[in-house]
XYZ file of N, CA and C in Angstrom:
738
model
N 80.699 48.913 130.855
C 81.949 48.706 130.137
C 82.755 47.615 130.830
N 82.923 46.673 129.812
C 83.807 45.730 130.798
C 85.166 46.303 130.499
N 86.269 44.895 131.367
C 87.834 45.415 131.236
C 88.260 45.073 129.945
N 88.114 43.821 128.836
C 87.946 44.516 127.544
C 87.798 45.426 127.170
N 86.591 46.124 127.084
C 85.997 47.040 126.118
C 86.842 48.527 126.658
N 87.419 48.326 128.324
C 88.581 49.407 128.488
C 89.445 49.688 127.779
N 90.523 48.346 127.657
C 91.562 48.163 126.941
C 91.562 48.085 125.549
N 90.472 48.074 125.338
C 90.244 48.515 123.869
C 90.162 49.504 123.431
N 89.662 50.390 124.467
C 89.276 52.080 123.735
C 90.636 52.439 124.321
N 91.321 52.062 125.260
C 93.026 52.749 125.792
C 93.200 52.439 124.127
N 93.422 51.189 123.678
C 94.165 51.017 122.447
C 93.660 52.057 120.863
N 92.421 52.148 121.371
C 92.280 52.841 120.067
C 92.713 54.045 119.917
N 92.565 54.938 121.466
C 93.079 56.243 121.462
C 94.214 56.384 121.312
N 95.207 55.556 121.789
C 96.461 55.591 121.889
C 97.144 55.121 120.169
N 96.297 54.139 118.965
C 96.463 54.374 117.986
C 95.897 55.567 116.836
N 95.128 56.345 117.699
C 94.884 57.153 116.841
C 95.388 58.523 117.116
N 96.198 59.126 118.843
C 96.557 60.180 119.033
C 98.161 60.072 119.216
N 98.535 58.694 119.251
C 100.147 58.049 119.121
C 100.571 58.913 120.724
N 101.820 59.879 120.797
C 102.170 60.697 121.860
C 101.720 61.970 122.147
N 100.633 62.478 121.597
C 99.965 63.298 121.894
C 98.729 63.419 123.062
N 99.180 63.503 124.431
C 98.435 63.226 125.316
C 97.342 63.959 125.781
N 97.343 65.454 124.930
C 96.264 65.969 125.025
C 95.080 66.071 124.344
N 95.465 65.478 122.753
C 94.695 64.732 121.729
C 93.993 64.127 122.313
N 94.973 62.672 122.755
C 94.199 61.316 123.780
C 92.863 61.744 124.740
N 93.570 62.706 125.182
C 92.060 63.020 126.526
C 90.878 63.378 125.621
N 91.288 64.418 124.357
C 90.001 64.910 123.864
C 89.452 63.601 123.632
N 90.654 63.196 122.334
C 89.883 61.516 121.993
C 88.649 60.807 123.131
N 89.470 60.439 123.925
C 88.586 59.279 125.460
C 87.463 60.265 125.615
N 87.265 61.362 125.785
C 86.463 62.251 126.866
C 85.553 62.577 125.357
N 85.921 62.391 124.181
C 84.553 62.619 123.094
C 83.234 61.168 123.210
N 84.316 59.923 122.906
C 83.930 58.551 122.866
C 83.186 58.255 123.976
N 83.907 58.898 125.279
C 82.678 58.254 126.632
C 81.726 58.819 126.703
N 81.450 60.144 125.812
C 80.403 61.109 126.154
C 79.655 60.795 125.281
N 79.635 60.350 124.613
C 78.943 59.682 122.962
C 78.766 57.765 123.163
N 79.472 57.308 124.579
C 78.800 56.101 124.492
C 77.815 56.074 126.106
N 77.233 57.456 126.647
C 76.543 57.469 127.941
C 77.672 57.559 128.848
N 76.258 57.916 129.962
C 76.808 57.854 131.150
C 77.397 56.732 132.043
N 77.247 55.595 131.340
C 77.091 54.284 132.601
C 79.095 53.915 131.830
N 79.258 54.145 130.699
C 79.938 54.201 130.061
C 81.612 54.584 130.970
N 80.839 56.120 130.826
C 81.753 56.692 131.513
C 82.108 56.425 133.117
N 80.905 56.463 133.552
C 80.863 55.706 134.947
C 82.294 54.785 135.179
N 81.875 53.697 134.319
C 82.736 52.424 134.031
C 84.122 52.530 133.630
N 84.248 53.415 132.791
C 85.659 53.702 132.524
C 86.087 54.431 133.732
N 85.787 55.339 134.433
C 86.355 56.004 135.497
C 86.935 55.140 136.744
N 85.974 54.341 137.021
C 85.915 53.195 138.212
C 87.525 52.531 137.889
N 86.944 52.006 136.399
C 87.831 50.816 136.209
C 89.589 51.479 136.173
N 89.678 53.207 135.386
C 90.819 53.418 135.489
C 91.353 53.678 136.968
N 90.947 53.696 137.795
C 90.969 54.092 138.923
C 91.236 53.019 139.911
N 90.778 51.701 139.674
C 91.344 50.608 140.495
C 92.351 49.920 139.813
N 92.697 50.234 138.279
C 94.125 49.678 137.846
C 95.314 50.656 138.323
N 95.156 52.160 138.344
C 96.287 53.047 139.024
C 96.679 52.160 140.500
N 95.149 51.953 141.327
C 95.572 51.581 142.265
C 96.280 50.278 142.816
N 95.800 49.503 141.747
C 96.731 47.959 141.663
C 98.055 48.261 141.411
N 98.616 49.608 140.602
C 100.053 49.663 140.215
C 100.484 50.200 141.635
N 99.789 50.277 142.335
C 100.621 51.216 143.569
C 101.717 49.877 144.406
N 102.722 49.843 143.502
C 104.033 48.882 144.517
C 105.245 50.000 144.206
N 105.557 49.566 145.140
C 107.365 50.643 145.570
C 107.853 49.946 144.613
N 108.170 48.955 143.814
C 108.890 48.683 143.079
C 108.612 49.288 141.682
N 107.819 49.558 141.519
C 107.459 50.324 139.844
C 107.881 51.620 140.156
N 107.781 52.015 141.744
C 107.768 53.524 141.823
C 109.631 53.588 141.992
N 110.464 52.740 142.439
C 111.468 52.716 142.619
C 112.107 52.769 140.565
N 111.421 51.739 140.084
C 111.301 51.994 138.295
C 111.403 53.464 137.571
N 110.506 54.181 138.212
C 110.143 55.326 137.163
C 110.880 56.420 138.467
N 111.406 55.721 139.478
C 112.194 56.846 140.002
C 113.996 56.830 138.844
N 114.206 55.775 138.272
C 115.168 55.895 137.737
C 115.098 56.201 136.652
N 113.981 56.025 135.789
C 113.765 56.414 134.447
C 113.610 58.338 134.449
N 112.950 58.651 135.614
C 112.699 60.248 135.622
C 114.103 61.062 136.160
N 114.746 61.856 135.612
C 115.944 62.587 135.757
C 116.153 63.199 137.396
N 114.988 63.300 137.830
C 114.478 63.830 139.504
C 114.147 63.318 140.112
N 113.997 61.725 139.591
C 113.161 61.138 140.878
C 111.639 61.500 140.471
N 110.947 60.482 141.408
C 109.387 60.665 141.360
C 108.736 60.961 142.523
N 107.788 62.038 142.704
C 107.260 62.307 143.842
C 105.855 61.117 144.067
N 105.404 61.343 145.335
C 104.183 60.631 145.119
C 103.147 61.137 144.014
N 103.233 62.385 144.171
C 101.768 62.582 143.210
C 102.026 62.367 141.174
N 103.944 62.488 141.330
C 104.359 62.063 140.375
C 103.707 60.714 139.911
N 104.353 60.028 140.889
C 103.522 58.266 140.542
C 102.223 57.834 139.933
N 101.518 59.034 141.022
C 99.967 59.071 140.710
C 99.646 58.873 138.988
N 100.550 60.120 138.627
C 100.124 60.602 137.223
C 101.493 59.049 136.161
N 102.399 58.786 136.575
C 102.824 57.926 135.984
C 102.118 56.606 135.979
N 101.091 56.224 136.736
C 100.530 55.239 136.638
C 99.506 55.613 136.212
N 98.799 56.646 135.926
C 98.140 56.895 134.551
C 98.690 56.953 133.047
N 99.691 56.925 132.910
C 100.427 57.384 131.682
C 100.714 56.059 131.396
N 101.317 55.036 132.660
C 101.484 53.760 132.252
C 99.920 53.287 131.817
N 98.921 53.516 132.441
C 97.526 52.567 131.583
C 97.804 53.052 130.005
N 98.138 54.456 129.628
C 97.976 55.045 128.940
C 98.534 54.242 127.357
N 99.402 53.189 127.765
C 100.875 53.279 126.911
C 99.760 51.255 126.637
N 98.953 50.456 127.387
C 97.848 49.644 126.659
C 98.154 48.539 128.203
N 97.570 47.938 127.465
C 97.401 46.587 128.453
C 98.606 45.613 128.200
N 99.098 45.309 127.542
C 100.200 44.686 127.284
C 101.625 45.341 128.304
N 101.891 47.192 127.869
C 102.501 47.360 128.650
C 102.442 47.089 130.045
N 101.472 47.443 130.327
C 100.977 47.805 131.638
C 100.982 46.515 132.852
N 100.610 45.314 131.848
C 101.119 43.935 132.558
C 102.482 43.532 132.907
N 102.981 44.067 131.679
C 104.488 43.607 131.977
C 105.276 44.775 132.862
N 104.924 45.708 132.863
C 105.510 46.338 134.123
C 105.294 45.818 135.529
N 104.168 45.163 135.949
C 103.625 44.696 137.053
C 104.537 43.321 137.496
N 104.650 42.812 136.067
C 105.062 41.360 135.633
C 106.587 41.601 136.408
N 107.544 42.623 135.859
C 108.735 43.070 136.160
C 109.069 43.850 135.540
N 108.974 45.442 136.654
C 109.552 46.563 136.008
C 110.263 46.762 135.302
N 111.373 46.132 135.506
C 112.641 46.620 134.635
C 111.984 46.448 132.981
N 110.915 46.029 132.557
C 110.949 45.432 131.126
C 110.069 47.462 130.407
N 110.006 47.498 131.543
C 109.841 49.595 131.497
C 110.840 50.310 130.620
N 112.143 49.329 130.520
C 113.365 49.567 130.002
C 113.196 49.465 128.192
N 111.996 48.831 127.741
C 111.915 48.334 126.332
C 110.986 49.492 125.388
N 110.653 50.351 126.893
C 109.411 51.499 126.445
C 110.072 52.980 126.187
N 109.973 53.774 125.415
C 110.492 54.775 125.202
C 109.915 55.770 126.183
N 110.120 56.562 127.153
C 109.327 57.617 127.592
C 109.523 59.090 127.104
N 107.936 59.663 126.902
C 107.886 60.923 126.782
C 106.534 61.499 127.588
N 106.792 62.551 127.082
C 105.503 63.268 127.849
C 105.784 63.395 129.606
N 106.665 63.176 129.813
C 107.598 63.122 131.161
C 106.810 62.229 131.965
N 106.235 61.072 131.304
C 105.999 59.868 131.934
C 104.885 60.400 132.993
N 103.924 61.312 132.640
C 103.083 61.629 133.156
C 101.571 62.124 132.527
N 100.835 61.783 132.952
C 99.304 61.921 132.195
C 98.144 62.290 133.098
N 98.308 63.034 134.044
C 97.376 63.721 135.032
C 96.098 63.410 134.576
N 95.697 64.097 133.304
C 94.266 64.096 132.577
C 93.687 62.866 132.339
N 94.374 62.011 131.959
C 94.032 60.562 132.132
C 92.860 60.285 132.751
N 93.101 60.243 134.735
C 92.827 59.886 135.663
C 91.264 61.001 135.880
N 91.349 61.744 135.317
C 89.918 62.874 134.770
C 89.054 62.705 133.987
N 89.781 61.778 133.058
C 88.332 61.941 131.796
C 87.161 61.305 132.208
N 87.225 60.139 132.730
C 86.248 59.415 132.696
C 85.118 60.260 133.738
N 85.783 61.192 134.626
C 84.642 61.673 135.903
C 84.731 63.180 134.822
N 85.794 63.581 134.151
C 84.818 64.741 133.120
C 83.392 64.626 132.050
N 83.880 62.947 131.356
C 82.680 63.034 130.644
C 81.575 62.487 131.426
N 81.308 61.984 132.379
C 80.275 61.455 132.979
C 79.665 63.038 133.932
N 80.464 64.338 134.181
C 80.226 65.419 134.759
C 78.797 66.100 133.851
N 79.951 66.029 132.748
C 79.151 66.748 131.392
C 77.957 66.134 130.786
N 77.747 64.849 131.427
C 76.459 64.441 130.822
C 75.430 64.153 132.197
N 75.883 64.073 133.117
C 75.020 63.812 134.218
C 74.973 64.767 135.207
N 75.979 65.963 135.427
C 76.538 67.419 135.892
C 76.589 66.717 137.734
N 76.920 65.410 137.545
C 77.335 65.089 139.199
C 78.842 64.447 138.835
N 79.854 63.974 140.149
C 80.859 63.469 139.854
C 80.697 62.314 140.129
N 81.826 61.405 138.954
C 82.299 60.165 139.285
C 82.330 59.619 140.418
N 83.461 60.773 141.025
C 84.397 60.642 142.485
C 83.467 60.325 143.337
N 82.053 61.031 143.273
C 81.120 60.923 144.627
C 80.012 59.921 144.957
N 80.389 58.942 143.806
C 79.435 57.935 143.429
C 80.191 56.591 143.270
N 81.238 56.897 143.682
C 82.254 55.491 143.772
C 81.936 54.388 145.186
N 81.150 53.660 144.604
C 80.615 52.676 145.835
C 81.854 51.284 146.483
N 82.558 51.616 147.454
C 83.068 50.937 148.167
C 82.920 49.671 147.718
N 82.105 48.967 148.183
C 81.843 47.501 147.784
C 81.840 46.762 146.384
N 81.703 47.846 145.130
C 81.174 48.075 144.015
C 82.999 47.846 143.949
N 83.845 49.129 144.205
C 84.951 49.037 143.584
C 85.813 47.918 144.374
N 85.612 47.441 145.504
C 86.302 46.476 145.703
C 86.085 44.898 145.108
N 85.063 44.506 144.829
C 84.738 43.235 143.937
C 85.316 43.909 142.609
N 85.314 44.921 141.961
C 86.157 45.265 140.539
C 87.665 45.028 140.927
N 87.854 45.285 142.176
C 89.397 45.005 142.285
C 89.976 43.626 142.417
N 89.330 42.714 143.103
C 89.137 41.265 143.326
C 89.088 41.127 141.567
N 88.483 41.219 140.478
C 88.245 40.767 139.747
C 89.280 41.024 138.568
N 89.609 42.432 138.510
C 90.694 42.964 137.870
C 92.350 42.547 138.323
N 92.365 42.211 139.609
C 93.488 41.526 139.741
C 94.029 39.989 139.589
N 92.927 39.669 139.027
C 92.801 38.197 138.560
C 93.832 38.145 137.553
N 93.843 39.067 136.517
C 94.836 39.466 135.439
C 96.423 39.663 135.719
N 96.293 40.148 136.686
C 97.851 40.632 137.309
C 99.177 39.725 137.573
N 99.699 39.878 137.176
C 101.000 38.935 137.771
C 102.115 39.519 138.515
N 102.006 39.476 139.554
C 102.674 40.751 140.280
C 104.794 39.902 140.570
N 105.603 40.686 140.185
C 106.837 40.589 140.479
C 106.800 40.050 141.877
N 107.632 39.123 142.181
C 107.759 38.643 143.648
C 108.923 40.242 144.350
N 108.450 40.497 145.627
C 108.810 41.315 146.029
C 108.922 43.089 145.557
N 107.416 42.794 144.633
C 107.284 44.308 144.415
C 106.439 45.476 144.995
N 106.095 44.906 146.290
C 105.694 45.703 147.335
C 106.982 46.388 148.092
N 107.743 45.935 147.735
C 109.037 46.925 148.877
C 109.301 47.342 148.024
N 109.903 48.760 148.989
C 110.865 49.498 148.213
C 112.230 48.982 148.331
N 113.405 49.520 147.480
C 114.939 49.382 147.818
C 115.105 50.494 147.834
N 116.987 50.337 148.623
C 117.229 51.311 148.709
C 118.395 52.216 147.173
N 118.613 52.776 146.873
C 119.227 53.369 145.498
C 120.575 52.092 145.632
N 121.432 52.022 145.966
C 122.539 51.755 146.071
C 122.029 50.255 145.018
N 121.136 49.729 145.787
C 120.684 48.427 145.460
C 120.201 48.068 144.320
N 119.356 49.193 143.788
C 118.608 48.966 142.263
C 119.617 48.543 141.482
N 120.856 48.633 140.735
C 121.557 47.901 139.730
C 120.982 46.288 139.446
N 121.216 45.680 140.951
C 121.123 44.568 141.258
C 119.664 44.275 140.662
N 118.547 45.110 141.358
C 117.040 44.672 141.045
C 116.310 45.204 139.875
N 117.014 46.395 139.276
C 116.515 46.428 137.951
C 118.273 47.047 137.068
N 118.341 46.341 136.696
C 119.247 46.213 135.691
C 119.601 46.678 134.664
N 118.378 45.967 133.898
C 118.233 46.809 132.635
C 117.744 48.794 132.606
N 117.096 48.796 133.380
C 116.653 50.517 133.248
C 117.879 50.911 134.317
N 118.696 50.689 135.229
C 120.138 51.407 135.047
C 120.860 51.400 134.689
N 120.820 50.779 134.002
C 122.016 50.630 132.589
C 121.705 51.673 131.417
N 120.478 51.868 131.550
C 120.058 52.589 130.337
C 119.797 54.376 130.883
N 119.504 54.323 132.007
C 119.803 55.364 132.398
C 120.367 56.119 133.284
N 121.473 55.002 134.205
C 121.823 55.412 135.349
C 121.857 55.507 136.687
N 121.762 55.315 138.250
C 121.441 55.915 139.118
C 122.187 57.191 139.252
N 122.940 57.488 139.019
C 123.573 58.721 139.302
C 122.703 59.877 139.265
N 121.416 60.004 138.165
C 120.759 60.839 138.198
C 120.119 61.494 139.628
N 119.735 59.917 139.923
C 119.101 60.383 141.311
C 119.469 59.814 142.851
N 119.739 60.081 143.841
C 120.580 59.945 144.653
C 120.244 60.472 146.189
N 120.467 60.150 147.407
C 120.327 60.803 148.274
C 121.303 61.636 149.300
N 121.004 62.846 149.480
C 122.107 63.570 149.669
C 123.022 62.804 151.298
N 123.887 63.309 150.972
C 125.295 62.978 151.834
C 124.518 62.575 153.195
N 124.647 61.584 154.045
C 124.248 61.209 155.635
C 122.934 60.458 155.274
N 122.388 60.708 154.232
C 121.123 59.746 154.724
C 121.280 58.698 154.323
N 120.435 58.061 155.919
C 120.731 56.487 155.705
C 119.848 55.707 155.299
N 118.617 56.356 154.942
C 117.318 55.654 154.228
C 116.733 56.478 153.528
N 116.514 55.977 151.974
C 115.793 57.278 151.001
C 114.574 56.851 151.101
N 113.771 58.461 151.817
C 112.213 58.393 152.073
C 111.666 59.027 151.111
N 110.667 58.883 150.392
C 110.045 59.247 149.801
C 108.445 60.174 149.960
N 108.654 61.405 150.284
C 107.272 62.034 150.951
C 107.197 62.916 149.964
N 106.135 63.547 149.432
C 105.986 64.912 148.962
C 107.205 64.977 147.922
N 108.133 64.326 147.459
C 109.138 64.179 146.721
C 110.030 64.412 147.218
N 110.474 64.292 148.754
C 111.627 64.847 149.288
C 112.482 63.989 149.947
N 113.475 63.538 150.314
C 114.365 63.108 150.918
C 113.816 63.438 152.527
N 113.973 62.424 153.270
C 114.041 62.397 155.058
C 114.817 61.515 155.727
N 115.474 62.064 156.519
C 116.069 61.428 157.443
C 115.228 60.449 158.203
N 115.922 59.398 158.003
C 115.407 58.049 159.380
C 116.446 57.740 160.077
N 115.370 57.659 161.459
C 116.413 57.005 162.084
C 116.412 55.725 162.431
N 115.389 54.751 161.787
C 115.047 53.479 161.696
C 115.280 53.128 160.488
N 114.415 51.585 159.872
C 114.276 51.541 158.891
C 112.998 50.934 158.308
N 112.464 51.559 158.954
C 110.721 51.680 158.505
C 110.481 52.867 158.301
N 109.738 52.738 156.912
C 109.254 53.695 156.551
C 107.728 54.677 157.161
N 107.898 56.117 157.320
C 107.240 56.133 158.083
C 106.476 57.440 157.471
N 104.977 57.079 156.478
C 104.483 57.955 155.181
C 104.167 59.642 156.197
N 104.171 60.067 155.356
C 103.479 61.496 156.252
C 102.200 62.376 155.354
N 101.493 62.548 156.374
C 100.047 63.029 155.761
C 100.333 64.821 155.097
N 100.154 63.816 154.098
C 99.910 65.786 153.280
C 99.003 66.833 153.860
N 99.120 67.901 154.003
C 97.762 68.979 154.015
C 96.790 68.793 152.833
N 95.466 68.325 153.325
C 94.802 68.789 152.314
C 94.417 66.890 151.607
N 95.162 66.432 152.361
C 94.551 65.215 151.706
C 93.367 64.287 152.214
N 93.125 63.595 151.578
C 91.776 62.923 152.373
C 91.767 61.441 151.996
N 91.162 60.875 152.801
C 91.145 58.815 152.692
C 89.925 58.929 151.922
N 89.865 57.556 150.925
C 88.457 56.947 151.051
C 88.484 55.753 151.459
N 87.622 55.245 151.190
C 87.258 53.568 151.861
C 88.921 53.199 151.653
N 89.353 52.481 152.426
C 90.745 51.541 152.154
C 91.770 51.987 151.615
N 91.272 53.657 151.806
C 92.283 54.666 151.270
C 92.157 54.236 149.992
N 91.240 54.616 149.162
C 90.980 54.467 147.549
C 90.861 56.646 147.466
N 91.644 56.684 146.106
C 92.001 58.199 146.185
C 90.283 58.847 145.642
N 90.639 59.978 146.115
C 89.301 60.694 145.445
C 89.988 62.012 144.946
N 90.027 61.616 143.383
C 91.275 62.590 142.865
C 90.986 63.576 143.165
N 90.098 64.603 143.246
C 89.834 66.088 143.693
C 91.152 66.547 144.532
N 91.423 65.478 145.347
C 92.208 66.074 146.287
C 93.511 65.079 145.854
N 94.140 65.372 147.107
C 95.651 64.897 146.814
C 95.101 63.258 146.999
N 95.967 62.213 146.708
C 95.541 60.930 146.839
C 96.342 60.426 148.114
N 96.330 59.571 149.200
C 97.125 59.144 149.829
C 96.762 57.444 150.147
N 96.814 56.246 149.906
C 96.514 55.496 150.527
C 96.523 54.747 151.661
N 96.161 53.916 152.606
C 96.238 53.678 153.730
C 97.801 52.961 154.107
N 98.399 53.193 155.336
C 99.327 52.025 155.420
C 99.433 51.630 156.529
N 98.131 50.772 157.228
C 98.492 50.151 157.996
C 99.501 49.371 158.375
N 99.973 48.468 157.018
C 100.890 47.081 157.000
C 102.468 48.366 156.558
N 103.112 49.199 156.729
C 104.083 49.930 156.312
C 105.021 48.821 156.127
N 105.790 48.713 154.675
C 106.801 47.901 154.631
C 107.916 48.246 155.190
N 108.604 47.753 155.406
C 110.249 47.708 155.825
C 111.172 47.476 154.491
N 111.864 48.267 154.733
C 113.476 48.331 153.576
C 113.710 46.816 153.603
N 114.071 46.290 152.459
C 114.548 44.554 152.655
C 116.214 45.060 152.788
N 116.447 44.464 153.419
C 118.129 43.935 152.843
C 118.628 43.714 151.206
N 119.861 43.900 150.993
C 120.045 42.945 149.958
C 119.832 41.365 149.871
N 119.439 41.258 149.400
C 119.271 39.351 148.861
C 117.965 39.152 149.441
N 116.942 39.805 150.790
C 116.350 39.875 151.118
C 114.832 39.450 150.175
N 114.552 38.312 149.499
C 113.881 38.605 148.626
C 113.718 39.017 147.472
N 112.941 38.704 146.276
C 113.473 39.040 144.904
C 112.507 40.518 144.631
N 113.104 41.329 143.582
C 112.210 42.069 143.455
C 112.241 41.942 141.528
């Protein structure tokens, strides 16, 4: 399956099950099982290194304002399935610059867990091994080299900001919905993002913390079974204001 023939079947499911996201999965998970295994293979891989291309603090700083609570990590996880979910068009221009997230209606609470499953369900059901355990390192990193060819990434959408600041860097989606929703409680001087919780720093580097129960793969590529975490050697630093565009 190439990245066409992806974005094509995202589009068809998504015109034929509209916001019905549990439709959608049956939809995807009938079609991959009815076009083979190598099929499914392919779709799994490929959804799996576009989640991971969306992984910038700035989309996640996005759908922290669009969601009434804030977004946890594993939140993200599933919002950057929901974003493939919504086609290729969206999905660029979020990368392009979040704020245009602002033109998209959300439902389904901007989350699509099952998504990130089908492709290693129907390839289970026809070959009774997993996706997950057959994901070749080298294999998915030339798909990533190749798939990011497409990308146009926002200048400065690897950092996060801090709340105070978003007006400034996305605009349009607080205007439309606010920061007030979400906020960090009284004294803290840097909003961390772990497990969905607020932490105190006493720097301003961010500093991730390992879940129970989670596990790396190659380059920290997730192996959904478990919780996902990716690597951070390079940990960004909070910019300043003006610090760069986001």
């Amino acid at each position: 399956m190439s990245k066409d023939a992806f974005w094509a079947l995202i589009q068809e499911a998504k015109t034929a099950c509209g916001q019905d996201l549990n439709a959608m999965e049956d939809y995807l998970r009938e079609q991959l099982v009815s076009m083979g295994p190598a099929a499914a293979k392919n779709f799994h891989d490929i959804l799996q290194t576009y989640e991971d291309l969306a992984d910038q603090y700035g989309l996640w700083d996005a759908v922290s304002v669009i969601k009434e609570y804030g977004c946890s990590d594993d939140g993200f996880i599933d919002f950057r399935a929901w974003l493939i979910a919504q086609g290729k068009e969206v999905y660029m221009n979020a990368l392009r610059d979040p704020d245009t997230l602002a033109d998209i209606e959300p439902y389904g609470d901007c989350c699509f867990e099952c998504l990130s499953y089908v492709g290693d369900y129907a390839y289970e059901q026809l070959t009774g091994r997993s996706a997950y355990d057959e994901m070749e390192p080298d294999r998915i990193e030339k798909m990533r080299d190749e798939l990011k060819k497409d990308i146009v990434y926002k200048d400065g959408i690897q950092y996060p900001r801090e709340p105070k600041d978003l007006p400034r860097f996305r605009p349009r989606l607080c205007e439309k919905y606010g920061v007030s929703r979400w906020h960090p409680p009284p004294g803290t001087s840097t909003f961390m993002r772990s497990a969905g919780c607020w932490t105190r720093a006493r720097s301003r580097t961010w500093l991730p913390k390992k879940r129970k129960g989670a596990a790396l793969g190659e380059r920290g590529i997730r192996h959904r079974r478990g919780p996902r975490l990716r690597s951070h050697e390079n940990c960004p630093r909070f910019l300043p204001l003006g610090a760069g565009g986001l």
